[in-house]
Coordinates of C-alpha atoms in Angstrom, one line a residue:
Chain A
M1 CA 97.4 78.6 54.9
N2 CA 94.9 81.2 55.5
L3 CA 95.7 83.5 52.4
K4 CA 93.0 85.8 52.8
G5 CA 93.9 86.2 56.7
G6 CA 97.3 87.2 55.8
F7 CA 96.1 89.6 52.9
L8 CA 94.1 91.6 55.3
I9 CA 96.4 91.2 58.3
I10 CA 99.6 92.6 57.0
P11 CA 98.7 95.9 55.2
L12 CA 96.6 96.3 58.4
L13 CA 100.1 95.8 60.5
L14 CA 101.9 98.3 57.9
V15 CA 98.9 101.1 58.6
L16 CA 99.6 100.5 62.6
L17 CA 103.5 100.6 62.1
I18 CA 103.6 104.2 60.1
L19 CA 100.7 105.7 62.7
A20 CA 103.2 104.3 65.5
S21 CA 106.2 105.9 63.9
F22 CA 104.3 109.3 63.5
F23 CA 103.1 109.4 67.3
L24 CA 105.2 107.1 69.4
F25 CA 108.0 108.3 71.5
L26 CA 107.7 111.9 71.0
P27 CA 109.9 114.5 73.1
Q28 CA 108.5 114.9 76.6
N29 CA 106.9 118.3 77.6
I30 CA 106.3 119.6 73.6
D31 CA 103.7 122.2 73.0
R32 CA 101.4 121.6 70.1
E33 CA 103.2 123.7 67.6
G34 CA 106.7 121.8 68.5
M35 CA 104.8 118.6 68.0
K36 CA 103.5 119.5 64.3
T37 CA 107.4 120.5 63.7
V38 CA 108.6 117.3 64.7
I39 CA 106.0 115.0 63.2
L40 CA 106.0 117.1 59.6
N41 CA 109.8 117.9 59.6
I42 CA 111.2 115.1 60.7
R43 CA 109.1 112.2 61.2
L44 CA 107.0 112.4 57.8
P45 CA 110.3 112.2 55.8
E46 CA 112.0 109.9 57.9
I47 CA 108.9 107.8 57.5
L48 CA 108.9 108.1 53.8
S49 CA 112.7 107.3 53.5
A50 CA 112.1 104.2 55.6
V51 CA 108.9 103.0 53.2
L52 CA 110.7 103.9 49.9
T53 CA 114.3 101.8 51.2
G54 CA 111.9 99.0 52.5
V55 CA 110.1 98.7 49.1
A56 CA 113.6 99.3 47.2
L57 CA 115.5 96.4 49.1
A58 CA 112.5 93.8 49.3
V59 CA 111.6 94.2 45.7
S60 CA 115.5 94.1 44.8
G61 CA 116.1 91.0 47.0
L62 CA 113.2 89.1 45.3
V63 CA 114.5 89.9 42.0
F64 CA 118.1 88.7 42.8
Q65 CA 116.7 85.4 44.4
V66 CA 114.4 84.2 41.8
V67 CA 116.8 85.4 38.9
L68 CA 119.9 83.7 40.5
R69 CA 117.7 80.8 41.7
N70 CA 119.3 81.2 45.1
P71 CA 117.4 81.8 48.5
L72 CA 120.4 83.5 49.6
A73 CA 120.7 85.8 46.8
D74 CA 120.7 89.7 47.2
S75 CA 122.3 92.7 45.9
Y76 CA 124.6 92.4 49.3
V77 CA 125.5 89.1 48.6
V78 CA 126.7 89.8 45.0
G79 CA 128.4 93.0 46.1
I80 CA 126.3 95.3 44.2
S81 CA 125.1 97.5 47.2
G82 CA 128.5 97.2 48.3
G83 CA 129.6 98.9 44.9
G84 CA 127.0 101.5 45.3
A85 CA 128.3 102.1 49.3
F86 CA 131.7 102.4 47.9
G87 CA 130.3 104.9 45.2
V88 CA 128.5 106.8 48.2
T89 CA 131.8 106.6 50.6
L90 CA 133.7 108.1 47.5
S91 CA 131.3 110.9 47.3
L92 CA 131.3 111.5 51.0
L93 CA 134.8 112.3 50.9
L94 CA 134.7 114.7 47.8
V95 CA 131.7 116.6 48.8
G96 CA 130.5 115.8 52.4
M97 CA 126.9 114.8 53.4
G98 CA 123.9 116.8 53.3
G99 CA 121.0 117.2 50.9
A100 CA 122.9 119.5 48.4
A101 CA 125.5 116.6 47.9
F102 CA 122.8 113.7 47.2
P103 CA 122.9 114.0 43.3
L104 CA 126.7 113.0 43.3
R105 CA 126.0 110.4 46.1
A106 CA 123.2 108.7 44.1
L107 CA 125.4 109.0 40.9
S108 CA 128.5 107.5 42.1
A109 CA 126.2 104.5 43.7
F110 CA 124.6 103.9 40.2
V111 CA 127.9 103.9 38.3
I112 CA 129.9 101.9 40.7
G113 CA 126.7 99.3 41.5
G114 CA 125.8 99.4 37.8
G115 CA 129.4 98.9 36.7
S116 CA 129.8 95.9 39.1
L117 CA 126.6 94.3 37.3
V118 CA 128.3 94.4 34.2
L119 CA 131.1 93.2 35.6
L120 CA 129.4 90.3 36.9
M121 CA 127.5 89.2 34.3
K122 CA 130.5 89.7 31.9
V123 CA 132.7 87.5 34.4
S124 CA 129.8 84.7 34.8
K125 CA 128.6 84.8 31.3
G126 CA 125.0 85.1 33.1
N127 CA 125.6 81.4 34.8
P128 CA 123.7 82.2 38.0
E129 CA 126.4 80.0 40.4
R130 CA 129.3 81.9 39.0
M131 CA 127.4 84.9 39.5
L132 CA 127.1 84.4 42.8
L133 CA 130.7 83.3 43.4
A134 CA 132.2 86.4 41.7
G135 CA 129.9 88.6 43.4
V136 CA 131.3 87.2 47.0
L137 CA 134.4 88.2 45.6
L138 CA 133.4 91.5 44.4
N139 CA 131.7 92.1 47.7
T140 CA 134.7 91.5 49.8
A141 CA 137.0 93.9 47.4
F142 CA 134.3 96.6 48.1
A143 CA 134.8 95.9 51.6
A144 CA 138.5 96.2 51.7
L145 CA 138.3 99.4 49.4
A146 CA 136.1 101.2 51.7
R147 CA 138.1 100.0 55.0
L148 CA 141.1 101.6 53.2
I149 CA 139.1 105.2 52.3
V150 CA 138.3 105.2 56.1
S151 CA 141.8 104.9 57.3
F152 CA 142.3 108.5 55.6
L153 CA 139.4 110.0 57.2
D154 CA 139.1 112.5 60.0
P155 CA 137.1 112.0 63.0
A156 CA 133.6 113.7 61.6
E157 CA 134.1 112.2 58.4
L158 CA 134.4 108.6 60.0
A159 CA 131.4 109.1 62.0
A160 CA 129.4 109.8 58.7
T161 CA 130.9 106.9 56.7
N162 CA 130.3 104.6 59.9
T163 CA 126.7 105.5 60.0
L164 CA 126.2 105.0 56.3
L165 CA 128.1 101.6 56.5
I166 CA 125.3 100.4 59.0
G167 CA 122.5 101.9 57.4
F168 CA 120.2 105.0 58.5
I169 CA 117.4 106.9 58.3
Y170 CA 117.3 110.3 58.3
P171 CA 114.8 113.2 57.1
I172 CA 115.2 113.3 53.5
S173 CA 114.9 116.3 51.3
S174 CA 111.7 116.8 49.0
F175 CA 114.5 116.7 46.2
E176 CA 116.1 113.2 47.4
L177 CA 112.4 112.0 47.8
S178 CA 111.1 112.7 44.6
F179 CA 114.2 111.4 43.1
A180 CA 114.5 108.2 44.8
F181 CA 110.6 107.7 44.2
S182 CA 110.7 108.3 40.8
V183 CA 113.9 105.7 40.4
I184 CA 111.8 103.4 42.4
L185 CA 108.6 103.4 40.6
I186 CA 110.1 103.3 37.2
S187 CA 112.2 100.0 38.3
A188 CA 109.5 98.7 40.0
V189 CA 106.8 99.0 37.2
V190 CA 109.3 97.6 34.6
L191 CA 110.2 94.6 37.0
L192 CA 106.5 94.1 37.6
R193 CA 105.7 94.0 33.7
A194 CA 108.4 91.7 33.1
G195 CA 107.0 89.2 36.1
K196 CA 105.9 86.2 34.0
A197 CA 109.1 86.2 32.3
I198 CA 111.2 86.6 35.4
D199 CA 109.3 83.5 36.5
I200 CA 110.1 81.7 33.6
L201 CA 113.8 82.3 34.6
S202 CA 113.4 80.0 37.4
F203 CA 113.8 77.1 34.9
S204 CA 117.2 76.1 33.2
D205 CA 118.3 78.4 30.6
D206 CA 117.2 75.7 27.8
E207 CA 113.7 75.4 29.2
A208 CA 113.2 79.2 29.6
S209 CA 114.4 79.8 26.1
S210 CA 112.2 77.1 25.0
L211 CA 109.3 78.9 26.6
G212 CA 109.9 81.9 24.7
V213 CA 112.0 83.9 27.0
D214 CA 115.2 85.9 25.7
V215 CA 117.1 84.4 28.5
A216 CA 120.2 87.0 28.5
K217 CA 117.8 90.0 27.7
V218 CA 115.6 89.1 30.9
R219 CA 118.4 88.4 33.2
F220 CA 120.1 91.3 32.6
A221 CA 117.2 93.8 32.6
S222 CA 115.5 92.3 35.6
L223 CA 119.1 92.2 37.4
A224 CA 119.8 96.0 36.0
G225 CA 116.4 97.2 37.4
A226 CA 116.8 95.3 40.7
S227 CA 120.6 96.9 40.9
L228 CA 119.0 100.5 40.6
L229 CA 116.7 99.8 43.4
A230 CA 119.4 98.5 45.8
T231 CA 121.9 101.2 44.9
T232 CA 119.1 103.8 45.2
A233 CA 118.5 102.3 48.6
V234 CA 122.0 102.8 49.6
S235 CA 122.1 106.2 48.5
I236 CA 119.3 107.5 50.7
A237 CA 119.5 105.0 53.8
G238 CA 123.3 103.5 53.4
M239 CA 123.7 99.6 54.0
I240 CA 120.8 98.0 55.3
G241 CA 121.2 94.7 54.7
F242 CA 118.8 91.5 55.6
V243 CA 115.6 93.2 54.3
G244 CA 116.1 92.2 50.7
L245 CA 116.8 88.6 52.1
I246 CA 114.3 88.2 54.6
V247 CA 111.4 90.0 53.1
P248 CA 111.0 87.4 49.8
H249 CA 111.1 84.7 52.2
I250 CA 108.3 85.8 54.6
A251 CA 106.2 86.6 51.6
R252 CA 106.6 83.4 50.0
S253 CA 105.6 81.6 53.1
V254 CA 102.3 83.5 53.1
F255 CA 101.4 84.6 49.5
G256 CA 102.6 81.6 47.0
N257 CA 105.3 81.7 44.5
S258 CA 104.4 83.7 41.6
F259 CA 106.4 86.8 40.9
G260 CA 103.4 89.0 41.0
R261 CA 102.1 87.8 44.1
L262 CA 105.7 88.2 46.1
F263 CA 106.2 91.5 44.3
A264 CA 102.8 92.9 45.9
A265 CA 104.0 91.1 49.1
S266 CA 107.2 92.7 49.2
V267 CA 106.0 96.1 48.6
I268 CA 104.1 95.8 51.6
L269 CA 106.4 93.8 53.8
G270 CA 109.6 95.8 53.1
P271 CA 108.2 99.1 54.5
A272 CA 106.7 97.3 57.6
L273 CA 110.2 95.8 58.4
M274 CA 111.9 99.2 58.2
L275 CA 109.3 100.8 60.2
A276 CA 109.5 98.3 63.0
A277 CA 113.2 98.9 63.1
Y278 CA 112.4 102.5 62.7
V279 CA 110.3 102.4 65.9
M280 CA 112.6 100.6 67.8
T281 CA 115.2 103.1 67.0
K282 CA 112.5 105.7 68.6
A283 CA 111.9 103.8 71.4
V284 CA 115.9 103.5 72.4
S285 CA 117.2 107.0 71.4
S286 CA 116.1 108.6 74.7
I287 CA 119.4 106.3 76.0
V288 CA 121.4 105.8 73.4
I289 CA 121.2 106.5 69.5
V290 CA 121.6 103.4 67.5
P291 CA 121.0 103.2 63.8
V292 CA 118.2 101.8 62.1
G293 CA 120.5 99.2 60.2
L294 CA 121.5 97.6 63.8
Y295 CA 118.0 96.7 64.5
I296 CA 117.5 95.0 61.3
N297 CA 120.4 93.0 61.7
F298 CA 119.6 91.8 64.9
V299 CA 116.2 90.9 63.7
G300 CA 117.2 89.5 60.4
I301 CA 119.9 87.2 62.3
L302 CA 117.3 85.5 64.5
F303 CA 114.8 85.5 61.8
F304 CA 117.1 83.6 59.5
F305 CA 118.2 81.2 62.3
A306 CA 114.4 80.4 62.5
L307 CA 114.1 80.0 58.4
L308 CA 117.4 77.9 58.2
M309 CA 115.6 75.5 60.7
K310 CA 112.5 75.5 58.8
K311 CA 113.4 72.6 56.3
E312 CA 111.0 73.1 53.3
L313 CA 112.6 75.9 52.2
F314 CA 115.7 73.7 51.0
N315 CA 115.8 70.3 49.3
D316 CA 116.4 68.0 52.5
S317 CA 112.7 67.9 53.3
Chain B
M1 CA 103.9 71.1 11.0
T2 CA 106.8 69.5 9.2
L3 CA 110.5 69.8 10.7
E4 CA 113.4 68.9 8.3
A5 CA 116.9 68.5 8.9
R6 CA 119.1 69.4 6.4
G7 CA 122.7 67.9 6.3
V8 CA 123.0 68.9 9.7
S9 CA 126.5 68.4 11.5
F10 CA 127.5 69.4 15.1
A11 CA 130.6 69.1 17.1
Y12 CA 131.5 71.0 20.2
G13 CA 134.4 72.9 19.7
S14 CA 136.9 70.7 18.1
G15 CA 135.7 67.6 19.7
E16 CA 134.5 64.3 18.0
S17 CA 131.1 64.9 15.4
L18 CA 128.0 64.1 17.5
V19 CA 125.7 64.5 14.3
K20 CA 127.1 63.8 10.9
G21 CA 125.4 65.0 7.8
F22 CA 122.0 64.1 8.8
S23 CA 119.1 64.7 6.7
A24 CA 115.4 63.9 7.8
L25 CA 111.8 65.1 7.4
F26 CA 109.6 64.9 10.5
P27 CA 105.9 65.4 9.1
P28 CA 103.0 66.2 10.9
G29 CA 101.3 63.3 12.5
S30 CA 104.7 61.3 12.6
V31 CA 106.2 60.0 16.1
T32 CA 109.9 59.4 15.9
A33 CA 112.1 57.8 18.5
I34 CA 115.8 58.2 18.6
L35 CA 118.1 55.8 20.6
G36 CA 121.8 55.3 20.9
P37 CA 124.3 55.0 23.4
N38 CA 124.9 57.1 26.5
G39 CA 127.0 60.3 25.3
A40 CA 126.2 59.6 21.7
G41 CA 124.5 63.1 21.2
K42 CA 121.1 62.4 21.2
T43 CA 120.3 65.6 23.4
T44 CA 122.5 67.5 21.8
F45 CA 120.5 66.6 18.2
L46 CA 117.2 67.4 20.0
K47 CA 118.9 70.7 20.9
L48 CA 119.7 71.4 17.7
L49 CA 115.9 70.7 16.2
L50 CA 115.1 73.2 19.1
G51 CA 117.4 75.8 17.6
L52 CA 119.0 76.0 21.2
L53 CA 122.0 74.7 19.6
K54 CA 123.4 76.1 15.9
P55 CA 124.4 73.3 13.5
C56 CA 127.9 73.8 12.4
E57 CA 126.9 72.6 8.6
G58 CA 123.4 72.2 7.6
E59 CA 120.3 73.8 8.9
I60 CA 117.2 72.9 10.6
I61 CA 114.1 74.3 8.4
C62 CA 110.9 74.9 10.1
K63 CA 107.7 76.8 8.5
G64 CA 110.1 77.5 5.4
K65 CA 112.8 78.9 7.2
S66 CA 116.0 78.1 9.6
I67 CA 115.2 77.5 12.9
S68 CA 118.3 79.7 14.0
E69 CA 116.5 82.9 12.4
T70 CA 113.0 82.1 14.3
S71 CA 112.3 84.5 17.2
H72 CA 112.0 83.2 20.7
K73 CA 108.2 83.9 20.5
E74 CA 107.6 82.1 17.4
R75 CA 109.8 79.2 18.5
A76 CA 107.8 79.1 21.6
E77 CA 104.8 78.7 19.9
T78 CA 105.8 76.0 17.3
I79 CA 108.1 73.5 19.6
S80 CA 107.7 72.6 23.1
Y81 CA 110.5 71.1 24.7
L82 CA 111.0 68.4 27.6
P83 CA 114.3 68.5 28.6
Q84 CA 116.4 65.6 30.2
R85 CA 117.3 67.4 33.5
S86 CA 114.7 70.2 34.2
V87 CA 115.7 73.0 37.2
Q88 CA 112.6 74.3 38.9
P89 CA 111.9 75.8 42.5
Q90 CA 111.2 72.6 44.7
E91 CA 108.6 74.9 46.6
W92 CA 106.6 75.4 43.6
S93 CA 103.2 73.2 43.1
L94 CA 102.8 70.8 40.3
W95 CA 100.4 73.0 38.7
E96 CA 102.7 76.0 38.7
L97 CA 105.6 74.1 37.1
A98 CA 102.9 73.1 34.3
E99 CA 101.4 76.3 34.0
K100 CA 104.4 78.0 32.8
G101 CA 103.8 76.1 29.5
G102 CA 101.2 78.8 28.7
F103 CA 103.6 81.4 29.2
P104 CA 104.1 82.0 25.3
R105 CA 100.3 82.6 24.7
R106 CA 99.6 84.5 28.0
G107 CA 97.2 87.6 27.8
G108 CA 94.9 86.8 25.3
G109 CA 91.3 87.3 26.2
S110 CA 90.5 83.5 26.1
F111 CA 93.5 82.5 27.9
G112 CA 92.2 81.6 31.5
E113 CA 89.5 79.3 29.8
F114 CA 92.4 77.9 27.6
I115 CA 94.6 77.0 30.5
Q116 CA 91.9 75.5 32.4
K117 CA 91.0 73.1 29.6
K118 CA 94.7 72.5 29.3
K119 CA 94.8 71.5 33.1
R120 CA 91.7 69.2 33.0
E121 CA 93.1 67.3 29.9
A122 CA 96.9 66.8 31.0
G123 CA 95.5 66.1 34.3
E124 CA 93.4 63.3 32.9
L125 CA 95.9 61.7 30.3
L126 CA 98.6 61.9 32.8
E127 CA 96.8 61.2 35.9
L128 CA 97.9 64.4 37.6
E129 CA 94.5 65.6 39.0
D130 CA 95.3 64.6 42.7
L131 CA 98.9 66.0 41.9
W132 CA 98.3 69.5 41.0
E133 CA 98.5 71.0 44.5
R134 CA 101.6 69.3 45.9
P135 CA 104.9 71.1 46.1
I136 CA 107.6 69.5 44.0
S137 CA 109.9 68.7 46.7
T138 CA 107.4 65.9 47.9
L139 CA 106.9 64.3 44.4
S140 CA 108.6 61.3 43.1
G141 CA 110.6 61.3 40.3
G142 CA 108.1 59.7 37.9
E143 CA 105.1 62.2 39.3
L144 CA 107.4 65.3 38.4
Q145 CA 108.4 63.8 35.0
R146 CA 104.6 63.2 34.1
G147 CA 104.2 67.2 35.4
L148 CA 106.8 68.4 33.2
I149 CA 105.2 66.4 30.2
A150 CA 101.9 68.1 31.1
R151 CA 103.9 71.5 30.9
C152 CA 104.5 70.7 27.2
L153 CA 100.8 69.4 26.6
V154 CA 99.6 73.0 28.2
Q155 CA 102.2 74.9 26.1
D156 CA 100.1 72.9 22.9
C157 CA 102.7 73.1 20.1
P158 CA 102.4 71.5 16.7
I159 CA 105.8 69.9 17.6
L160 CA 107.1 68.1 20.7
V161 CA 110.9 67.4 21.1
M162 CA 111.1 65.3 24.0
D163 CA 114.4 64.1 25.7
E164 CA 113.8 60.6 27.1
P165 CA 110.2 61.1 28.2
M166 CA 110.1 57.7 29.9
N167 CA 112.6 58.4 32.4
H168 CA 111.6 57.8 36.1
L169 CA 108.2 56.7 34.8
D170 CA 106.9 53.1 35.5
L171 CA 105.9 50.8 32.8
A172 CA 102.3 51.3 32.8
H173 CA 102.9 54.9 32.5
R174 CA 105.4 54.7 29.5
L175 CA 102.8 53.0 28.1
R176 CA 100.5 55.5 28.5
I177 CA 102.9 58.0 27.2
C178 CA 103.1 56.1 24.1
G179 CA 99.6 56.0 23.8
L180 CA 99.4 59.9 24.1
F181 CA 101.9 60.3 21.5
D182 CA 99.8 58.1 19.1
R183 CA 96.9 60.5 20.3
L184 CA 98.7 63.5 19.3
S185 CA 100.0 62.4 16.2
T186 CA 96.4 61.9 15.2
E187 CA 95.7 65.3 15.9
G188 CA 98.1 66.3 13.2
K189 CA 101.2 66.7 15.8
T190 CA 104.7 65.7 15.4
V191 CA 106.6 64.0 17.9
I192 CA 110.2 63.5 18.3
Y193 CA 111.7 61.8 21.1
A194 CA 114.9 60.0 22.7
V195 CA 114.5 56.7 24.3
H196 CA 116.6 53.7 25.6
D197 CA 114.2 51.0 26.2
F198 CA 113.3 51.0 22.4
N199 CA 110.7 48.0 22.5
I200 CA 107.8 50.2 23.7
S201 CA 108.6 52.4 20.4
I202 CA 109.0 49.4 18.4
Q203 CA 105.6 48.1 20.1
F204 CA 103.9 51.4 19.0
N205 CA 105.2 51.0 15.7
H206 CA 106.9 54.5 16.0
R207 CA 109.8 55.4 13.4
L208 CA 113.4 54.5 14.8
F209 CA 116.3 56.1 14.5
V210 CA 119.5 54.7 16.1
L211 CA 122.4 57.5 16.4
K212 CA 125.6 55.6 16.8
K213 CA 128.8 57.1 18.3
G214 CA 130.6 59.5 16.0
G215 CA 127.1 61.2 14.8
E216 CA 126.2 58.5 12.2
F217 CA 122.3 58.5 12.1
V218 CA 120.8 55.1 10.8
E219 CA 117.2 54.2 10.3
A220 CA 116.3 51.2 11.9
P221 CA 115.4 48.1 9.7
K222 CA 112.3 46.0 10.0
E223 CA 114.5 43.0 9.5
R224 CA 115.1 41.4 13.0
G225 CA 118.7 40.1 11.6
A226 CA 119.8 43.4 10.3
M227 CA 118.2 45.2 13.4
E228 CA 120.3 42.9 15.5
S229 CA 123.6 43.8 13.9
L230 CA 122.8 47.4 14.1
L231 CA 122.2 47.2 17.7
K232 CA 125.4 45.3 18.0
E233 CA 127.8 48.0 16.0
T234 CA 125.8 50.5 18.1
Y235 CA 125.9 49.2 21.5
F236 CA 129.2 46.7 21.2
V237 CA 127.2 44.0 22.9
D238 CA 125.3 41.1 21.3
F239 CA 121.4 41.2 20.8
S240 CA 118.7 38.9 20.4
S241 CA 115.2 38.9 19.3
I242 CA 111.8 37.2 19.9
D243 CA 108.6 37.8 17.8
I244 CA 105.9 38.3 20.2
H245 CA 102.2 38.8 18.6
D246 CA 102.8 41.7 16.0
F247 CA 106.0 42.9 16.9
S248 CA 109.8 42.0 17.8
Y249 CA 111.2 42.4 21.1
Y250 CA 115.1 42.8 21.3
Y251 CA 117.4 42.2 24.1
P252 CA 121.0 42.1 24.8
K253 CA 122.4 38.9 25.2
K254 CA 124.1 38.0 28.5
N255 CA 127.6 36.8 28.2
G256 CA 127.6 33.3 26.8
S257 CA 124.0 32.8 26.7
N258 CA 121.2 33.0 24.1

């Protein structure tokens, strides 16, 4: 595998995607002033939202996969994002959408997503397999609860909730932006610093412990960081699945296995995937408005089939 | 460094005793083998030594204090552990597995040099030079086992606790591992390992403990007759032995034969 080539091509791809997101598919017959408004007031905040969401989801997925020792794990599978989305849906019911409602939206996502993590850790006593199973149940429970809420909504609220549950990119306010940026930066720095210990968690608990890792502590701290990232993503962009699942796999096939390298690759590839989906949304939006989450799902499913057919990822080689 | 078991007893919950009132010193430069039937508690005993389990009675003493009061980091700098069953990502290369032994010492100024030196040493001793870059999924059981032993060498601790290090290894590599233990002991390290095929431990003159079902430890006697009856009490099959050069070779007897 040509590592150097990979390192060069992927950031380049990201830059191209950012440029494309700014300038492609601008409205026809628009004057200079109008174009400036669209680019600065709509495109720029949307791109920043997509980038932040991409980083948060990719890094969060990476941590879940490594810590739970499972290539299919992420915050969606174990119900943390589902918990966050349930929190967001509740806040939609209480205070509606819009920038002013954001603090409550983020808070309820954190509280319910974080509470889910604590519950999972308690139920599973830290055992990764048990945690995955309990998480699948929890996820189903949140999906059912969300559906229950939806049945009480009026059409306008219903539309907002639907967009949320599929995943969307909107021009986020500078408050949302700085809030999400700080949370993501702090969690990412903490996770990166714990990177070598997180790598050791790939071993059995006894081995990790004999190598000097306080398994319970590192496992909880890293999953808490990953959950914070995942629920932040939910509060600014809804339920965008698959990024956390796919990106670490692509990263692994190009950049090797150490957490530090995978982290760096995820920080670049996550936004790249989000922006690719964003460009697609813009390309099609003249015909019909399709939320970004749907594109990610299409790409994600195709990609995952390809991945499943590539044997080496699993032990049956 | 000396590891000491002081009146150690252990049972899971209210189950059968796996270790009963065991006291022994494992001084620097000693190599000790522990044998016993399946399920007797060899792994459990090794986990007690490592502080992964806490004795119901008694304590394990290392550096003048109980191992259960030692921090994770200090333990990882003192005892390296070869588990009987390791879990590891199949896509890692063998060196990615082995280098994790350096985790407790990471970050120091000369760490890079240290780890390269350990890679060369372990590669040579365990014949791993050509295997370092191979993904674990493509390795044989014995090759992986040697990689795990390499992780212990990279960890470079004064005490090594190894749970069935001979597993999956061919006879030549078993010989090499015993040679490695002797070499480690001349460097003043303490080696404690569990083993089934104990003849090789006798050949290398390692100290030998037999763990019987019910948790009783017995130091293996040198005299052949006494050893044969101890083995019979332990495994419930008849044993016979022959002298080969300067050591005795013990083998279980087929029904009705000699």
